[in-house]
JSON list of C-alpha atoms in Angstrom, two decimals:
[
{"chain": "F", "resi": 1, "resn": "ILE", "atom": "CA", "xyz": [-21.82, -79.23, -1.00]},
{"chain": "F", "resi": 2, "resn": "MET", "atom": "CA", "xyz": [-24.47, -81.92, -1.33]},
{"chain": "F", "resi": 3, "resn": "VAL", "atom": "CA", "xyz": [-28.16, -81.64, -0.43]},
{"chain": "F", "resi": 4, "resn": "TRP", "atom": "CA", "xyz": [-30.41, -84.65, 0.20]},
{"chain": "F", "resi": 5, "resn": "ASN", "atom": "CA", "xyz": [-34.17, -85.09, 0.31]},
{"chain": "F", "resi": 6, "resn": "THR", "atom": "CA", "xyz": [-34.73, -86.63, 3.74]},
{"chain": "F", "resi": 7, "resn": "PHE", "atom": "CA", "xyz": [-37.95, -88.39, 2.62]},
{"chain": "F", "resi": 8, "resn": "SER", "atom": "CA", "xyz": [-36.58, -90.09, -0.50]},
{"chain": "F", "resi": 9, "resn": "GLY", "atom": "CA", "xyz": [-32.94, -90.29, 0.56]},
{"chain": "F", "resi": 10, "resn": "GLU", "atom": "CA", "xyz": [-31.89, -89.00, -2.87]},
{"chain": "F", "resi": 11, "resn": "SER", "atom": "CA", "xyz": [-29.45, -86.17, -3.48]},
{"chain": "F", "resi": 12, "resn": "SER", "atom": "CA", "xyz": [-31.16, -83.17, -5.07]},
{"chain": "F", "resi": 13, "resn": "LEU", "atom": "CA", "xyz": [-28.16, -80.86, -5.42]},
{"chain": "F", "resi": 14, "resn": "ALA", "atom": "CA", "xyz": [-24.38, -81.05, -5.69]},
{"chain": "F", "resi": 15, "resn": "TYR", "atom": "CA", "xyz": [-22.33, -77.85, -5.83]},
{"chain": "F", "resi": 16, "resn": "GLN", "atom": "CA", "xyz": [-18.57, -77.65, -6.26]},
{"chain": "F", "resi": 17, "resn": "VAL", "atom": "CA", "xyz": [-17.24, -74.86, -4.07]},
{"chain": "F", "resi": 18, "resn": "LYS", "atom": "CA", "xyz": [-14.47, -72.63, -5.39]},
{"chain": "F", "resi": 19, "resn": "LYS", "atom": "CA", "xyz": [-12.79, -71.65, -2.11]},
{"chain": "F", "resi": 20, "resn": "LYS", "atom": "CA", "xyz": [-12.30, -72.81, 1.45]},
{"chain": "F", "resi": 21, "resn": "GLY", "atom": "CA", "xyz": [-14.07, -71.20, 4.39]},
{"chain": "F", "resi": 22, "resn": "ILE", "atom": "CA", "xyz": [-17.55, -71.25, 2.90]},
{"chain": "F", "resi": 23, "resn": "ASN", "atom": "CA", "xyz": [-20.88, -71.02, 4.68]},
{"chain": "F", "resi": 24, "resn": "PHE", "atom": "CA", "xyz": [-24.41, -71.79, 3.56]},
{"chain": "F", "resi": 25, "resn": "ALA", "atom": "CA", "xyz": [-28.02, -71.36, 4.69]},
{"chain": "F", "resi": 26, "resn": "PHE", "atom": "CA", "xyz": [-31.50, -72.48, 3.66]},
{"chain": "F", "resi": 27, "resn": "SER", "atom": "CA", "xyz": [-34.51, -70.23, 3.30]},
{"chain": "F", "resi": 28, "resn": "MET", "atom": "CA", "xyz": [-37.37, -70.94, 5.72]},
{"chain": "F", "resi": 29, "resn": "ASP", "atom": "CA", "xyz": [-39.39, -72.82, 3.08]},
{"chain": "F", "resi": 30, "resn": "GLY", "atom": "CA", "xyz": [-36.35, -74.95, 2.16]},
{"chain": "F", "resi": 31, "resn": "ASN", "atom": "CA", "xyz": [-36.54, -74.02, -1.53]},
{"chain": "F", "resi": 32, "resn": "LYS", "atom": "CA", "xyz": [-33.49, -71.73, -1.68]},
{"chain": "F", "resi": 33, "resn": "MET", "atom": "CA", "xyz": [-29.91, -72.14, -0.56]},
{"chain": "F", "resi": 34, "resn": "ALA", "atom": "CA", "xyz": [-27.29, -69.41, -0.29]},
{"chain": "F", "resi": 35, "resn": "VAL", "atom": "CA", "xyz": [-23.57, -70.27, -0.39]},
{"chain": "F", "resi": 36, "resn": "SER", "atom": "CA", "xyz": [-21.02, -67.62, 0.60]},
{"chain": "F", "resi": 37, "resn": "GLU", "atom": "CA", "xyz": [-17.50, -67.73, -0.81]},
{"chain": "F", "resi": 38, "resn": "ASP", "atom": "CA", "xyz": [-15.23, -64.78, -0.13]},
{"chain": "F", "resi": 39, "resn": "TYR", "atom": "CA", "xyz": [-16.76, -61.91, -2.18]},
{"chain": "F", "resi": 40, "resn": "GLU", "atom": "CA", "xyz": [-19.72, -63.83, -3.60]},
{"chain": "F", "resi": 41, "resn": "ILE", "atom": "CA", "xyz": [-23.00, -65.39, -2.51]},
{"chain": "F", "resi": 42, "resn": "THR", "atom": "CA", "xyz": [-24.42, -67.97, -4.91]},
{"chain": "F", "resi": 43, "resn": "MET", "atom": "CA", "xyz": [-28.20, -68.34, -4.77]},
{"chain": "F", "resi": 44, "resn": "MET", "atom": "CA", "xyz": [-29.52, -71.77, -5.81]},
{"chain": "F", "resi": 45, "resn": "ASP", "atom": "CA", "xyz": [-32.84, -73.51, -6.30]},
{"chain": "F", "resi": 46, "resn": "VAL", "atom": "CA", "xyz": [-32.65, -76.57, -4.05]},
{"chain": "F", "resi": 47, "resn": "THR", "atom": "CA", "xyz": [-35.10, -78.67, -6.09]},
{"chain": "F", "resi": 48, "resn": "THR", "atom": "CA", "xyz": [-33.54, -78.16, -9.52]},
{"chain": "F", "resi": 49, "resn": "GLY", "atom": "CA", "xyz": [-29.98, -77.39, -8.45]},
{"chain": "F", "resi": 50, "resn": "SER", "atom": "CA", "xyz": [-29.89, -74.41, -10.79]},
{"chain": "F", "resi": 51, "resn": "ILE", "atom": "CA", "xyz": [-28.06, -71.18, -9.91]},
{"chain": "F", "resi": 52, "resn": "ASN", "atom": "CA", "xyz": [-30.50, -68.28, -9.79]},
{"chain": "F", "resi": 53, "resn": "THR", "atom": "CA", "xyz": [-28.08, -65.42, -9.24]},
{"chain": "F", "resi": 54, "resn": "VAL", "atom": "CA", "xyz": [-24.67, -64.50, -7.82]},
{"chain": "F", "resi": 55, "resn": "LEU", "atom": "CA", "xyz": [-24.55, -61.62, -5.33]},
{"chain": "F", "resi": 56, "resn": "LYS", "atom": "CA", "xyz": [-21.40, -59.54, -4.94]},
{"chain": "F", "resi": 57, "resn": "SER", "atom": "CA", "xyz": [-20.26, -58.46, -1.46]},
{"chain": "F", "resi": 58, "resn": "PRO", "atom": "CA", "xyz": [-18.64, -55.07, -0.74]},
{"chain": "F", "resi": 59, "resn": "GLU", "atom": "CA", "xyz": [-16.02, -56.82, 1.43]},
{"chain": "F", "resi": 60, "resn": "ARG", "atom": "CA", "xyz": [-14.36, -60.22, 1.48]},
{"chain": "F", "resi": 61, "resn": "GLY", "atom": "CA", "xyz": [-14.69, -62.83, 4.21]},
{"chain": "F", "resi": 62, "resn": "MET", "atom": "CA", "xyz": [-18.42, -63.49, 4.64]},
{"chain": "F", "resi": 63, "resn": "TYR", "atom": "CA", "xyz": [-19.06, -66.12, 7.33]},
{"chain": "F", "resi": 64, "resn": "LEU", "atom": "CA", "xyz": [-22.70, -65.64, 8.40]},
{"chain": "F", "resi": 65, "resn": "ILE", "atom": "CA", "xyz": [-25.82, -65.71, 6.22]},
{"chain": "F", "resi": 66, "resn": "ALA", "atom": "CA", "xyz": [-29.47, -65.18, 7.22]},
{"chain": "F", "resi": 67, "resn": "PHE", "atom": "CA", "xyz": [-32.71, -65.20, 5.24]},
{"chain": "F", "resi": 68, "resn": "SER", "atom": "CA", "xyz": [-35.77, -63.20, 6.22]},
{"chain": "F", "resi": 69, "resn": "SER", "atom": "CA", "xyz": [-38.75, -65.41, 7.09]},
{"chain": "F", "resi": 70, "resn": "ASP", "atom": "CA", "xyz": [-40.42, -64.76, 3.71]},
{"chain": "F", "resi": 71, "resn": "GLY", "atom": "CA", "xyz": [-37.18, -65.48, 1.80]},
{"chain": "F", "resi": 72, "resn": "LYS", "atom": "CA", "xyz": [-37.15, -62.04, 0.13]},
{"chain": "F", "resi": 73, "resn": "LEU", "atom": "CA", "xyz": [-34.14, -60.58, 1.99]},
{"chain": "F", "resi": 74, "resn": "LEU", "atom": "CA", "xyz": [-30.64, -61.86, 2.69]},
{"chain": "F", "resi": 75, "resn": "ALA", "atom": "CA", "xyz": [-28.08, -60.59, 5.19]},
{"chain": "F", "resi": 76, "resn": "ALA", "atom": "CA", "xyz": [-24.41, -61.48, 5.44]},
{"chain": "F", "resi": 77, "resn": "GLY", "atom": "CA", "xyz": [-21.93, -60.96, 8.28]},
{"chain": "F", "resi": 78, "resn": "ILE", "atom": "CA", "xyz": [-18.32, -60.25, 7.29]},
{"chain": "F", "resi": 79, "resn": "TYR", "atom": "CA", "xyz": [-15.14, -60.80, 9.32]},
{"chain": "F", "resi": 80, "resn": "ASN", "atom": "CA", "xyz": [-14.33, -57.08, 9.61]},
{"chain": "F", "resi": 81, "resn": "GLY", "atom": "CA", "xyz": [-17.59, -56.35, 11.44]},
{"chain": "F", "resi": 82, "resn": "THR", "atom": "CA", "xyz": [-19.57, -55.36, 8.34]},
{"chain": "F", "resi": 83, "resn": "VAL", "atom": "CA", "xyz": [-23.16, -56.45, 7.62]},
{"chain": "F", "resi": 84, "resn": "ALA", "atom": "CA", "xyz": [-24.53, -56.36, 4.05]},
{"chain": "F", "resi": 85, "resn": "LEU", "atom": "CA", "xyz": [-28.14, -56.65, 2.82]},
{"chain": "F", "resi": 86, "resn": "TRP", "atom": "CA", "xyz": [-29.74, -57.75, -0.48]},
{"chain": "F", "resi": 87, "resn": "ASN", "atom": "CA", "xyz": [-33.27, -57.83, -1.89]},
{"chain": "F", "resi": 88, "resn": "LEU", "atom": "CA", "xyz": [-33.62, -61.31, -3.39]},
{"chain": "F", "resi": 89, "resn": "THR", "atom": "CA", "xyz": [-36.71, -60.54, -5.46]},
{"chain": "F", "resi": 90, "resn": "ASN", "atom": "CA", "xyz": [-34.64, -58.37, -7.82]},
{"chain": "F", "resi": 91, "resn": "GLY", "atom": "CA", "xyz": [-31.05, -59.05, -6.73]},
{"chain": "F", "resi": 92, "resn": "VAL", "atom": "CA", "xyz": [-30.52, -55.43, -5.67]},
{"chain": "F", "resi": 93, "resn": "PHE", "atom": "CA", "xyz": [-27.80, -54.66, -3.12]},
{"chain": "F", "resi": 94, "resn": "LEU", "atom": "CA", "xyz": [-29.49, -52.58, -0.39]},
{"chain": "F", "resi": 95, "resn": "GLY", "atom": "CA", "xyz": [-26.43, -51.36, 1.50]},
{"chain": "F", "resi": 96, "resn": "TYR", "atom": "CA", "xyz": [-24.11, -52.18, 4.36]},
{"chain": "F", "resi": 97, "resn": "GLN", "atom": "CA", "xyz": [-22.85, -51.03, 7.77]},
{"chain": "F", "resi": 98, "resn": "GLU", "atom": "CA", "xyz": [-19.14, -51.23, 8.62]},
{"chain": "F", "resi": 99, "resn": "ASN", "atom": "CA", "xyz": [-17.30, -51.93, 11.88]},
{"chain": "F", "resi": 100, "resn": "LEU", "atom": "CA", "xyz": [-20.42, -52.55, 13.95]},
{"chain": "F", "resi": 101, "resn": "GLY", "atom": "CA", "xyz": [-18.47, -54.08, 16.82]},
{"chain": "F", "resi": 102, "resn": "LYS", "atom": "CA", "xyz": [-15.98, -51.21, 16.96]},
{"chain": "F", "resi": 103, "resn": "GLN", "atom": "CA", "xyz": [-18.76, -48.71, 17.51]},
{"chain": "F", "resi": 104, "resn": "PHE", "atom": "CA", "xyz": [-19.05, -50.07, 21.04]},
{"chain": "F", "resi": 105, "resn": "SER", "atom": "CA", "xyz": [-15.42, -51.01, 21.65]},
{"chain": "F", "resi": 106, "resn": "PRO", "atom": "CA", "xyz": [-12.95, -49.29, 19.29]},
{"chain": "F", "resi": 107, "resn": "VAL", "atom": "CA", "xyz": [-9.86, -50.64, 21.08]},
{"chain": "F", "resi": 108, "resn": "PHE", "atom": "CA", "xyz": [-10.46, -54.39, 21.20]},
{"chain": "F", "resi": 109, "resn": "LYS", "atom": "CA", "xyz": [-10.33, -55.95, 17.72]},
{"chain": "F", "resi": 110, "resn": "HIS", "atom": "CA", "xyz": [-11.97, -59.20, 18.80]},
{"chain": "F", "resi": 111, "resn": "PHE", "atom": "CA", "xyz": [-15.13, -57.22, 19.62]},
{"chain": "F", "resi": 112, "resn": "ASN", "atom": "CA", "xyz": [-15.42, -56.15, 15.96]},
{"chain": "F", "resi": 113, "resn": "ARG", "atom": "CA", "xyz": [-17.14, -59.29, 14.76]},
{"chain": "F", "resi": 114, "resn": "ILE", "atom": "CA", "xyz": [-20.69, -60.36, 14.11]},
{"chain": "F", "resi": 115, "resn": "GLY", "atom": "CA", "xyz": [-22.08, -62.96, 16.52]},
{"chain": "F", "resi": 116, "resn": "SER", "atom": "CA", "xyz": [-25.45, -63.59, 14.86]},
{"chain": "F", "resi": 117, "resn": "LEU", "atom": "CA", "xyz": [-28.05, -62.14, 12.48]},
{"chain": "F", "resi": 118, "resn": "ALA", "atom": "CA", "xyz": [-31.83, -62.31, 13.03]},
{"chain": "F", "resi": 119, "resn": "PHE", "atom": "CA", "xyz": [-34.51, -60.68, 10.94]},
{"chain": "F", "resi": 120, "resn": "GLN", "atom": "CA", "xyz": [-37.60, -59.43, 12.72]},
{"chain": "F", "resi": 121, "resn": "PRO", "atom": "CA", "xyz": [-40.37, -61.90, 11.77]},
{"chain": "F", "resi": 122, "resn": "ASP", "atom": "CA", "xyz": [-42.15, -59.23, 9.69]},
{"chain": "F", "resi": 123, "resn": "GLY", "atom": "CA", "xyz": [-38.88, -58.49, 7.87]},
{"chain": "F", "resi": 124, "resn": "ARG", "atom": "CA", "xyz": [-38.77, -54.78, 8.65]},
{"chain": "F", "resi": 125, "resn": "SER", "atom": "CA", "xyz": [-35.59, -54.84, 10.75]},
{"chain": "F", "resi": 126, "resn": "LEU", "atom": "CA", "xyz": [-32.40, -56.87, 11.09]},
{"chain": "F", "resi": 127, "resn": "PHE", "atom": "CA", "xyz": [-30.97, -57.46, 14.57]},
{"chain": "F", "resi": 128, "resn": "VAL", "atom": "CA", "xyz": [-27.18, -57.83, 14.67]},
{"chain": "F", "resi": 129, "resn": "SER", "atom": "CA", "xyz": [-25.38, -59.08, 17.77]},
{"chain": "F", "resi": 130, "resn": "THR", "atom": "CA", "xyz": [-21.72, -58.31, 18.48]},
{"chain": "F", "resi": 131, "resn": "PRO", "atom": "CA", "xyz": [-19.79, -59.21, 21.63]},
{"chain": "F", "resi": 132, "resn": "ALA", "atom": "CA", "xyz": [-20.23, -55.66, 22.94]},
{"chain": "F", "resi": 133, "resn": "GLY", "atom": "CA", "xyz": [-23.84, -54.94, 21.98]},
{"chain": "F", "resi": 134, "resn": "ILE", "atom": "CA", "xyz": [-26.75, -55.16, 19.54]},
{"chain": "F", "resi": 135, "resn": "HIS", "atom": "CA", "xyz": [-27.55, -53.04, 16.49]},
{"chain": "F", "resi": 136, "resn": "VAL", "atom": "CA", "xyz": [-30.92, -52.80, 14.76]},
{"chain": "F", "resi": 137, "resn": "LEU", "atom": "CA", "xyz": [-30.73, -52.08, 11.01]},
{"chain": "F", "resi": 138, "resn": "ASP", "atom": "CA", "xyz": [-33.51, -51.05, 8.66]},
{"chain": "F", "resi": 139, "resn": "SER", "atom": "CA", "xyz": [-34.00, -53.96, 6.24]},
{"chain": "F", "resi": 140, "resn": "ALA", "atom": "CA", "xyz": [-34.79, -51.70, 3.28]},
{"chain": "F", "resi": 141, "resn": "SER", "atom": "CA", "xyz": [-31.70, -49.48, 3.51]},
{"chain": "F", "resi": 142, "resn": "ALA", "atom": "CA", "xyz": [-29.24, -51.12, 5.97]},
{"chain": "F", "resi": 143, "resn": "GLN", "atom": "CA", "xyz": [-29.29, -47.88, 7.98]},
{"chain": "F", "resi": 144, "resn": "ARG", "atom": "CA", "xyz": [-28.77, -48.20, 11.72]},
{"chain": "F", "resi": 145, "resn": "LEU", "atom": "CA", "xyz": [-31.96, -47.48, 13.67]},
{"chain": "F", "resi": 146, "resn": "ARG", "atom": "CA", "xyz": [-30.82, -48.03, 17.26]},
{"chain": "F", "resi": 147, "resn": "SER", "atom": "CA", "xyz": [-28.21, -49.80, 19.34]},
{"chain": "F", "resi": 148, "resn": "VAL", "atom": "CA", "xyz": [-27.62, -50.98, 22.88]},
{"chain": "F", "resi": 149, "resn": "SER", "atom": "CA", "xyz": [-24.20, -51.68, 24.41]},
{"chain": "F", "resi": 150, "resn": "ASN", "atom": "CA", "xyz": [-23.39, -54.56, 26.70]},
{"chain": "F", "resi": 151, "resn": "PRO", "atom": "CA", "xyz": [-20.22, -53.90, 28.73]},
{"chain": "F", "resi": 152, "resn": "TYR", "atom": "CA", "xyz": [-20.63, -56.85, 31.11]},
{"chain": "F", "resi": 153, "resn": "SER", "atom": "CA", "xyz": [-20.77, -60.04, 29.06]},
{"chain": "F", "resi": 154, "resn": "GLN", "atom": "CA", "xyz": [-19.98, -60.95, 25.46]},
{"chain": "F", "resi": 155, "resn": "TRP", "atom": "CA", "xyz": [-23.25, -61.51, 23.62]},
{"chain": "F", "resi": 156, "resn": "GLU", "atom": "CA", "xyz": [-23.21, -64.24, 21.00]},
{"chain": "F", "resi": 157, "resn": "LYS", "atom": "CA", "xyz": [-26.68, -65.05, 19.63]},
{"chain": "F", "resi": 158, "resn": "VAL", "atom": "CA", "xyz": [-30.00, -63.26, 19.35]},
{"chain": "F", "resi": 159, "resn": "HIS", "atom": "CA", "xyz": [-33.41, -64.90, 18.93]},
{"chain": "F", "resi": 160, "resn": "PHE", "atom": "CA", "xyz": [-37.01, -63.62, 18.75]},
{"chain": "F", "resi": 161, "resn": "SER", "atom": "CA", "xyz": [-39.74, -64.93, 21.02]},
{"chain": "F", "resi": 162, "resn": "ALA", "atom": "CA", "xyz": [-42.85, -66.46, 19.43]},
{"chain": "F", "resi": 163, "resn": "ASP", "atom": "CA", "xyz": [-44.88, -63.29, 20.06]},
{"chain": "F", "resi": 164, "resn": "GLU", "atom": "CA", "xyz": [-42.08, -61.10, 18.59]},
{"chain": "F", "resi": 165, "resn": "ASN", "atom": "CA", "xyz": [-42.09, -58.85, 21.69]},
{"chain": "F", "resi": 166, "resn": "GLN", "atom": "CA", "xyz": [-38.92, -60.15, 23.30]},
{"chain": "F", "resi": 167, "resn": "LEU", "atom": "CA", "xyz": [-35.36, -60.98, 22.31]},
{"chain": "F", "resi": 168, "resn": "ALA", "atom": "CA", "xyz": [-33.37, -63.75, 23.93]},
{"chain": "F", "resi": 169, "resn": "VAL", "atom": "CA", "xyz": [-29.65, -62.97, 23.88]},
{"chain": "F", "resi": 170, "resn": "THR", "atom": "CA", "xyz": [-27.03, -65.47, 25.01]},
{"chain": "F", "resi": 171, "resn": "ALA", "atom": "CA", "xyz": [-23.50, -65.02, 26.29]},
{"chain": "F", "resi": 172, "resn": "LYS", "atom": "CA", "xyz": [-21.07, -67.65, 27.56]},
{"chain": "F", "resi": 173, "resn": "GLU", "atom": "CA", "xyz": [-22.86, -68.32, 30.86]},
{"chain": "F", "resi": 174, "resn": "THR", "atom": "CA", "xyz": [-25.82, -65.93, 30.70]},
{"chain": "F", "resi": 175, "resn": "ILE", "atom": "CA", "xyz": [-29.13, -65.49, 28.91]},
{"chain": "F", "resi": 176, "resn": "GLN", "atom": "CA", "xyz": [-30.90, -62.12, 28.85]},
{"chain": "F", "resi": 177, "resn": "TYR", "atom": "CA", "xyz": [-34.42, -61.29, 27.69]},
{"chain": "F", "resi": 178, "resn": "LEU", "atom": "CA", "xyz": [-34.77, -57.84, 26.14]},
{"chain": "F", "resi": 179, "resn": "ASN", "atom": "CA", "xyz": [-37.74, -55.77, 25.01]},
{"chain": "F", "resi": 180, "resn": "ALA", "atom": "CA", "xyz": [-37.58, -56.06, 21.21]},
{"chain": "F", "resi": 181, "resn": "THR", "atom": "CA", "xyz": [-38.69, -52.45, 20.71]},
{"chain": "F", "resi": 182, "resn": "THR", "atom": "CA", "xyz": [-36.65, -50.56, 23.31]},
{"chain": "F", "resi": 183, "resn": "LEU", "atom": "CA", "xyz": [-33.84, -53.15, 23.79]},
{"chain": "F", "resi": 184, "resn": "SER", "atom": "CA", "xyz": [-34.19, -52.62, 27.56]},
{"chain": "F", "resi": 185, "resn": "ASN", "atom": "CA", "xyz": [-33.27, -55.54, 29.79]},
{"chain": "F", "resi": 186, "resn": "LEU", "atom": "CA", "xyz": [-36.27, -57.45, 31.16]},
{"chain": "F", "resi": 187, "resn": "GLU", "atom": "CA", "xyz": [-34.61, -60.32, 33.00]},
{"chain": "F", "resi": 188, "resn": "SER", "atom": "CA", "xyz": [-31.33, -62.23, 33.13]},
{"chain": "F", "resi": 189, "resn": "TYR", "atom": "CA", "xyz": [-30.38, -65.76, 34.17]},
{"chain": "F", "resi": 190, "resn": "ALA", "atom": "CA", "xyz": [-27.12, -67.59, 34.77]},
{"chain": "F", "resi": 191, "resn": "LEU", "atom": "CA", "xyz": [-26.48, -70.74, 32.73]},
{"chain": "F", "resi": 192, "resn": "PRO", "atom": "CA", "xyz": [-23.95, -73.56, 33.01]},
{"chain": "F", "resi": 193, "resn": "GLU", "atom": "CA", "xyz": [-21.30, -73.99, 30.33]},
{"chain": "F", "resi": 194, "resn": "TYR", "atom": "CA", "xyz": [-21.63, -76.46, 27.43]},
{"chain": "F", "resi": 195, "resn": "ILE", "atom": "CA", "xyz": [-25.40, -76.65, 27.25]},
{"chain": "F", "resi": 196, "resn": "GLU", "atom": "CA", "xyz": [-27.90, -76.71, 24.38]},
{"chain": "F", "resi": 197, "resn": "LEU", "atom": "CA", "xyz": [-30.81, -74.25, 24.38]},
{"chain": "F", "resi": 198, "resn": "SER", "atom": "CA", "xyz": [-34.21, -75.13, 22.94]},
{"chain": "F", "resi": 199, "resn": "PRO", "atom": "CA", "xyz": [-35.31, -73.16, 19.82]},
{"chain": "F", "resi": 200, "resn": "ASP", "atom": "CA", "xyz": [-37.55, -70.89, 21.94]},
{"chain": "F", "resi": 201, "resn": "TYR", "atom": "CA", "xyz": [-34.69, -70.30, 24.44]},
{"chain": "F", "resi": 202, "resn": "LEU", "atom": "CA", "xyz": [-36.88, -71.36, 27.38]},
{"chain": "F", "resi": 203, "resn": "TRP", "atom": "CA", "xyz": [-35.31, -74.77, 28.12]},
{"chain": "F", "resi": 204, "resn": "TYR", "atom": "CA", "xyz": [-31.76, -76.05, 28.13]},
{"chain": "F", "resi": 205, "resn": "ALA", "atom": "CA", "xyz": [-30.19, -79.52, 28.09]},
{"chain": "F", "resi": 206, "resn": "ASP", "atom": "CA", "xyz": [-27.19, -80.33, 30.28]},
{"chain": "F", "resi": 207, "resn": "THR", "atom": "CA", "xyz": [-25.25, -83.57, 30.07]},
{"chain": "F", "resi": 208, "resn": "ILE", "atom": "CA", "xyz": [-24.94, -86.04, 32.97]},
{"chain": "F", "resi": 209, "resn": "TYR", "atom": "CA", "xyz": [-21.61, -87.15, 31.43]},
{"chain": "F", "resi": 210, "resn": "LYS", "atom": "CA", "xyz": [-22.59, -90.81, 31.34]},
{"chain": "F", "resi": 211, "resn": "ASN", "atom": "CA", "xyz": [-25.86, -92.30, 30.16]},
{"chain": "F", "resi": 212, "resn": "GLY", "atom": "CA", "xyz": [-27.99, -89.22, 29.52]},
{"chain": "F", "resi": 213, "resn": "PHE", "atom": "CA", "xyz": [-28.79, -85.61, 30.27]},
{"chain": "F", "resi": 214, "resn": "HIS", "atom": "CA", "xyz": [-31.24, -83.34, 32.09]},
{"chain": "F", "resi": 215, "resn": "ILE", "atom": "CA", "xyz": [-33.69, -80.79, 30.67]},
{"chain": "F", "resi": 216, "resn": "TYR", "atom": "CA", "xyz": [-34.13, -77.60, 32.73]},
{"chain": "F", "resi": 217, "resn": "ASP", "atom": "CA", "xyz": [-36.39, -74.55, 32.66]},
{"chain": "F", "resi": 218, "resn": "VAL", "atom": "CA", "xyz": [-34.21, -71.47, 32.01]},
{"chain": "F", "resi": 219, "resn": "ARG", "atom": "CA", "xyz": [-36.24, -69.10, 34.18]},
{"chain": "F", "resi": 220, "resn": "THR", "atom": "CA", "xyz": [-36.88, -71.28, 37.23]},
{"chain": "F", "resi": 221, "resn": "GLY", "atom": "CA", "xyz": [-33.85, -73.54, 37.05]},
{"chain": "F", "resi": 222, "resn": "GLN", "atom": "CA", "xyz": [-36.10, -76.52, 37.81]},
{"chain": "F", "resi": 223, "resn": "MET", "atom": "CA", "xyz": [-35.38, -79.85, 36.15]},
{"chain": "F", "resi": 224, "resn": "ILE", "atom": "CA", "xyz": [-38.17, -80.91, 33.78]},
{"chain": "F", "resi": 225, "resn": "TYR", "atom": "CA", "xyz": [-36.94, -84.24, 32.43]},
{"chain": "F", "resi": 226, "resn": "THR", "atom": "CA", "xyz": [-34.13, -86.71, 32.79]},
{"chain": "F", "resi": 227, "resn": "LEU", "atom": "CA", "xyz": [-33.40, -88.54, 29.54]},
{"chain": "F", "resi": 228, "resn": "ARG", "atom": "CA", "xyz": [-31.19, -91.60, 29.68]},
{"chain": "F", "resi": 229, "resn": "THR", "atom": "CA", "xyz": [-29.40, -93.69, 27.11]},
{"chain": "F", "resi": 230, "resn": "PRO", "atom": "CA", "xyz": [-29.69, -97.52, 27.19]},
{"chain": "F", "resi": 231, "resn": "GLU", "atom": "CA", "xyz": [-28.29, -98.91, 30.43]},
{"chain": "F", "resi": 232, "resn": "GLU", "atom": "CA", "xyz": [-26.92, -102.11, 28.91]},
{"chain": "F", "resi": 233, "resn": "GLU", "atom": "CA", "xyz": [-23.92, -100.21, 27.54]},
{"chain": "F", "resi": 234, "resn": "GLU", "atom": "CA", "xyz": [-21.98, -97.18, 28.74]},
{"chain": "F", "resi": 235, "resn": "TRP", "atom": "CA", "xyz": [-22.47, -93.98, 26.76]},
{"chain": "F", "resi": 236, "resn": "ILE", "atom": "CA", "xyz": [-20.64, -90.68, 27.12]},
{"chain": "F", "resi": 237, "resn": "VAL", "atom": "CA", "xyz": [-22.95, -87.95, 25.81]},
{"chain": "F", "resi": 238, "resn": "LYS", "atom": "CA", "xyz": [-20.90, -85.32, 23.99]},
{"chain": "F", "resi": 239, "resn": "GLY", "atom": "CA", "xyz": [-23.59, -83.42, 22.13]},
{"chain": "F", "resi": 240, "resn": "PHE", "atom": "CA", "xyz": [-27.32, -82.99, 21.70]},
{"chain": "F", "resi": 241, "resn": "VAL", "atom": "CA", "xyz": [-29.79, -80.84, 19.81]},
{"chain": "F", "resi": 242, "resn": "PHE", "atom": "CA", "xyz": [-33.52, -80.02, 20.07]},
{"chain": "F", "resi": 243, "resn": "SER", "atom": "CA", "xyz": [-35.95, -80.44, 17.18]},
{"chain": "F", "resi": 244, "resn": "PRO", "atom": "CA", "xyz": [-37.56, -77.15, 16.00]},
{"chain": "F", "resi": 245, "resn": "ASP", "atom": "CA", "xyz": [-40.87, -78.01, 17.74]},
{"chain": "F", "resi": 246, "resn": "LYS", "atom": "CA", "xyz": [-39.01, -78.80, 21.02]},
{"chain": "F", "resi": 247, "resn": "LYS", "atom": "CA", "xyz": [-40.58, -82.27, 21.17]}
]
């Protein structure tokens, strides 16, 4: 893994991974990087490249990592449906929950996986999405606080609104807005396939196939912008991404 400073263009870190199938994530301030490899998570200082600590997982096969917004907590999703939590200020393992997907659907193995991890902005809770529902874990103990099942569509990602009062949850062709406290459904909207959602989950971009794409409002379905590539040559748009500020 190599990390570059985008202002200077210089590489600030190079890390030789030990195994295949790794994943990595930056803390919100960009100063820390976590690299998961099988049973271990290596915590590094991005500026110096030094290894701060190595965290041990209770299970093998970590493939998702998430920092809390203040960088003090780390969560990992594991292939068998387990979620583990650590306190990064002292390196203490806080606990884990097993088979979170199976608690909603014990028969179907493909439901026993973690779709996404999202800490509540104040760090008190961790929201875990599985294809069959959402669990809320206490960040200090990894104990399950509440859950809501979703028998109709396979949820993939969960995201907090700016005011922290709502959750946006996406499935293959659906987005749902939930009350972040009660997990009750507030509103739902159909979405096309193969789109890109904005970071606040209020807009989406849909390709025109050739020479550009449209930007739509999720709730109203109205087109906001049409963005086109240069007309002097033919482009086939295959992918796009929003900047964090949606500009």
